[in-house]
Amino acid sequence: MKRLFQILTIALLFVTTSCCDILCERQEYAELIIEKVEKFKQENGRLPKNVTEIGLDDTQMHLSFYQLTSDTTYMVWYGLGVGESKIYRSETKKWTEEG
């Protein structure tokens, strides 16, 4: 019985810490956008107009979104659920949940 409890505990930890659902996929894609935008900015001295300028396929936009908010700032966000979003703002370099 103790062995079964240990196996179930390990399985539960794996399921709760693994990144296998759509929210994890959205978060990973959002972080990829941020990484590529920052690299583009360093190399070109400006922000990209859209994700295709940083070599990403715009058909993946259902995962996460990129938007210029000014000449020097941008947002990346993705949906968490109905009316809820997780938003990264370049001026603060922080994520917030809004909705």
mmCIF file of C-alpha atoms in Angstrom:
data_model
loop_
_atom_site.group_PDB
_atom_site.id
_atom_site.type_symbol
_atom_site.label_atom_id
_atom_site.label_comp_id
_atom_site.label_asym_id
_atom_site.label_seq_id
_atom_site.Cartn_x
_atom_site.Cartn_y
_atom_site.Cartn_z
ATOM 1 C CA MET A 1 0.000 0.000 0.000
ATOM 2 C CA LYS A 2 2.848 2.390 0.831
ATOM 3 C CA ARG A 3 4.470 1.673 -2.544
ATOM 4 C CA LEU A 4 1.196 2.413 -4.360
ATOM 5 C CA PHE A 5 0.901 5.730 -2.488
ATOM 6 C CA GLN A 6 4.454 6.656 -3.528
ATOM 7 C CA ILE A 7 3.735 5.846 -7.173
ATOM 8 C CA LEU A 8 0.500 7.847 -7.135
ATOM 9 C CA THR A 9 2.264 10.788 -5.478
ATOM 10 C CA ILE A 10 5.013 10.793 -8.108
ATOM 11 C CA ALA A 11 2.439 10.530 -10.907
ATOM 12 C CA LEU A 12 0.428 13.427 -9.459
ATOM 13 C CA LEU A 13 3.544 15.589 -9.155
ATOM 14 C CA PHE A 14 4.470 14.837 -12.748
ATOM 15 C CA VAL A 15 1.010 15.728 -14.038
ATOM 16 C CA THR A 16 0.796 18.975 -12.072
ATOM 17 C CA THR A 17 4.287 20.158 -12.995
ATOM 18 C CA SER A 18 4.439 19.044 -16.605
ATOM 19 C CA CYS A 19 3.723 21.541 -19.328
ATOM 20 C CA CYS A 20 1.445 19.646 -21.654
ATOM 21 C CA ASP A 21 -1.711 21.700 -22.003
ATOM 22 C CA ILE A 22 -2.662 24.608 -24.224
ATOM 23 C CA LEU A 23 -1.850 27.232 -21.559
ATOM 24 C CA CYS A 24 1.711 25.948 -21.315
ATOM 25 C CA GLU A 25 1.981 25.956 -25.087
ATOM 26 C CA ARG A 26 0.739 29.563 -25.161
ATOM 27 C CA GLN A 27 3.179 30.613 -22.433
ATOM 28 C CA GLU A 28 6.111 28.965 -24.219
ATOM 29 C CA TYR A 29 5.192 30.617 -27.513
ATOM 30 C CA ALA A 30 4.812 34.002 -25.783
ATOM 31 C CA GLU A 31 8.271 33.644 -24.238
ATOM 32 C CA LEU A 32 9.673 32.733 -27.658
ATOM 33 C CA ILE A 33 8.140 35.908 -29.105
ATOM 34 C CA ILE A 34 9.690 38.023 -26.344
ATOM 35 C CA GLU A 35 13.107 36.412 -26.824
ATOM 36 C CA LYS A 36 13.039 36.983 -30.585
ATOM 37 C CA VAL A 37 11.720 40.556 -30.258
ATOM 38 C CA GLU A 38 14.507 41.488 -27.840
ATOM 39 C CA LYS A 39 17.130 39.957 -30.135
ATOM 40 C CA PHE A 40 15.653 41.779 -33.133
ATOM 41 C CA LYS A 41 15.697 45.056 -31.184
ATOM 42 C CA GLN A 42 19.390 44.616 -30.292
ATOM 43 C CA GLU A 43 20.343 43.816 -33.872
ATOM 44 C CA ASN A 44 18.169 46.405 -35.662
ATOM 45 C CA GLY A 45 17.722 49.235 -33.161
ATOM 46 C CA ARG A 46 13.942 49.059 -33.432
ATOM 47 C CA LEU A 47 11.046 46.787 -32.618
ATOM 48 C CA PRO A 48 9.592 44.485 -35.263
ATOM 49 C CA LYS A 49 6.244 45.469 -36.764
ATOM 50 C CA ASN A 50 4.916 41.898 -36.526
ATOM 51 C CA VAL A 51 6.002 38.332 -35.771
ATOM 52 C CA THR A 52 6.928 37.571 -39.361
ATOM 53 C CA GLU A 53 9.786 40.089 -39.037
ATOM 54 C CA ILE A 54 11.265 37.922 -36.290
ATOM 55 C CA GLY A 55 10.936 34.727 -38.298
ATOM 56 C CA LEU A 56 7.763 33.352 -36.740
ATOM 57 C CA ASP A 57 4.768 32.067 -38.651
ATOM 58 C CA ASP A 58 1.748 34.323 -38.150
ATOM 59 C CA THR A 59 -0.543 31.288 -38.363
ATOM 60 C CA GLN A 60 0.535 30.495 -34.770
ATOM 61 C CA MET A 61 -1.028 33.722 -33.515
ATOM 62 C CA HIS A 62 -3.849 31.718 -31.908
ATOM 63 C CA LEU A 63 -1.309 30.803 -29.218
ATOM 64 C CA SER A 64 0.005 34.251 -28.261
ATOM 65 C CA PHE A 65 -0.214 37.764 -29.636
ATOM 66 C CA TYR A 66 2.362 40.510 -30.219
ATOM 67 C CA GLN A 67 1.471 44.188 -30.494
ATOM 68 C CA LEU A 68 3.505 47.375 -30.657
ATOM 69 C CA THR A 69 2.248 49.888 -28.099
ATOM 70 C CA SER A 70 4.667 52.641 -29.155
ATOM 71 C CA ASP A 71 7.919 52.977 -31.095
ATOM 72 C CA THR A 72 9.820 51.623 -28.080
ATOM 73 C CA THR A 73 7.354 49.354 -26.240
ATOM 74 C CA TYR A 74 5.284 46.267 -26.963
ATOM 75 C CA MET A 75 2.904 43.762 -25.413
ATOM 76 C CA VAL A 76 2.686 40.005 -25.710
ATOM 77 C CA TRP A 77 -0.402 38.253 -24.407
ATOM 78 C CA TYR A 78 -2.478 35.109 -24.508
ATOM 79 C CA GLY A 79 -5.882 34.042 -23.277
ATOM 80 C CA LEU A 80 -6.331 32.167 -20.037
ATOM 81 C CA GLY A 81 -10.068 31.703 -20.355
ATOM 82 C CA VAL A 82 -13.199 33.686 -21.014
ATOM 83 C CA GLY A 83 -12.290 37.337 -20.508
ATOM 84 C CA GLU A 84 -8.941 36.553 -18.844
ATOM 85 C CA SER A 85 -5.488 37.183 -20.305
ATOM 86 C CA LYS A 86 -1.879 36.974 -19.236
ATOM 87 C CA ILE A 87 -0.042 40.068 -20.503
ATOM 88 C CA TYR A 88 3.663 40.902 -20.757
ATOM 89 C CA ARG A 89 4.564 44.579 -21.062
ATOM 90 C CA SER A 90 8.061 45.434 -22.264
ATOM 91 C CA GLU A 91 8.232 48.678 -20.304
ATOM 92 C CA THR A 92 7.922 46.802 -16.976
ATOM 93 C CA LYS A 93 9.263 43.427 -18.179
ATOM 94 C CA LYS A 94 6.560 41.787 -16.050
ATOM 95 C CA TRP A 95 3.590 39.506 -16.597
ATOM 96 C CA THR A 96 0.151 40.397 -15.225
ATOM 97 C CA GLU A 97 -3.184 38.624 -15.319
ATOM 98 C CA GLU A 98 -6.078 40.800 -16.378
ATOM 99 C CA GLY A 99 -9.664 40.396 -17.287
#
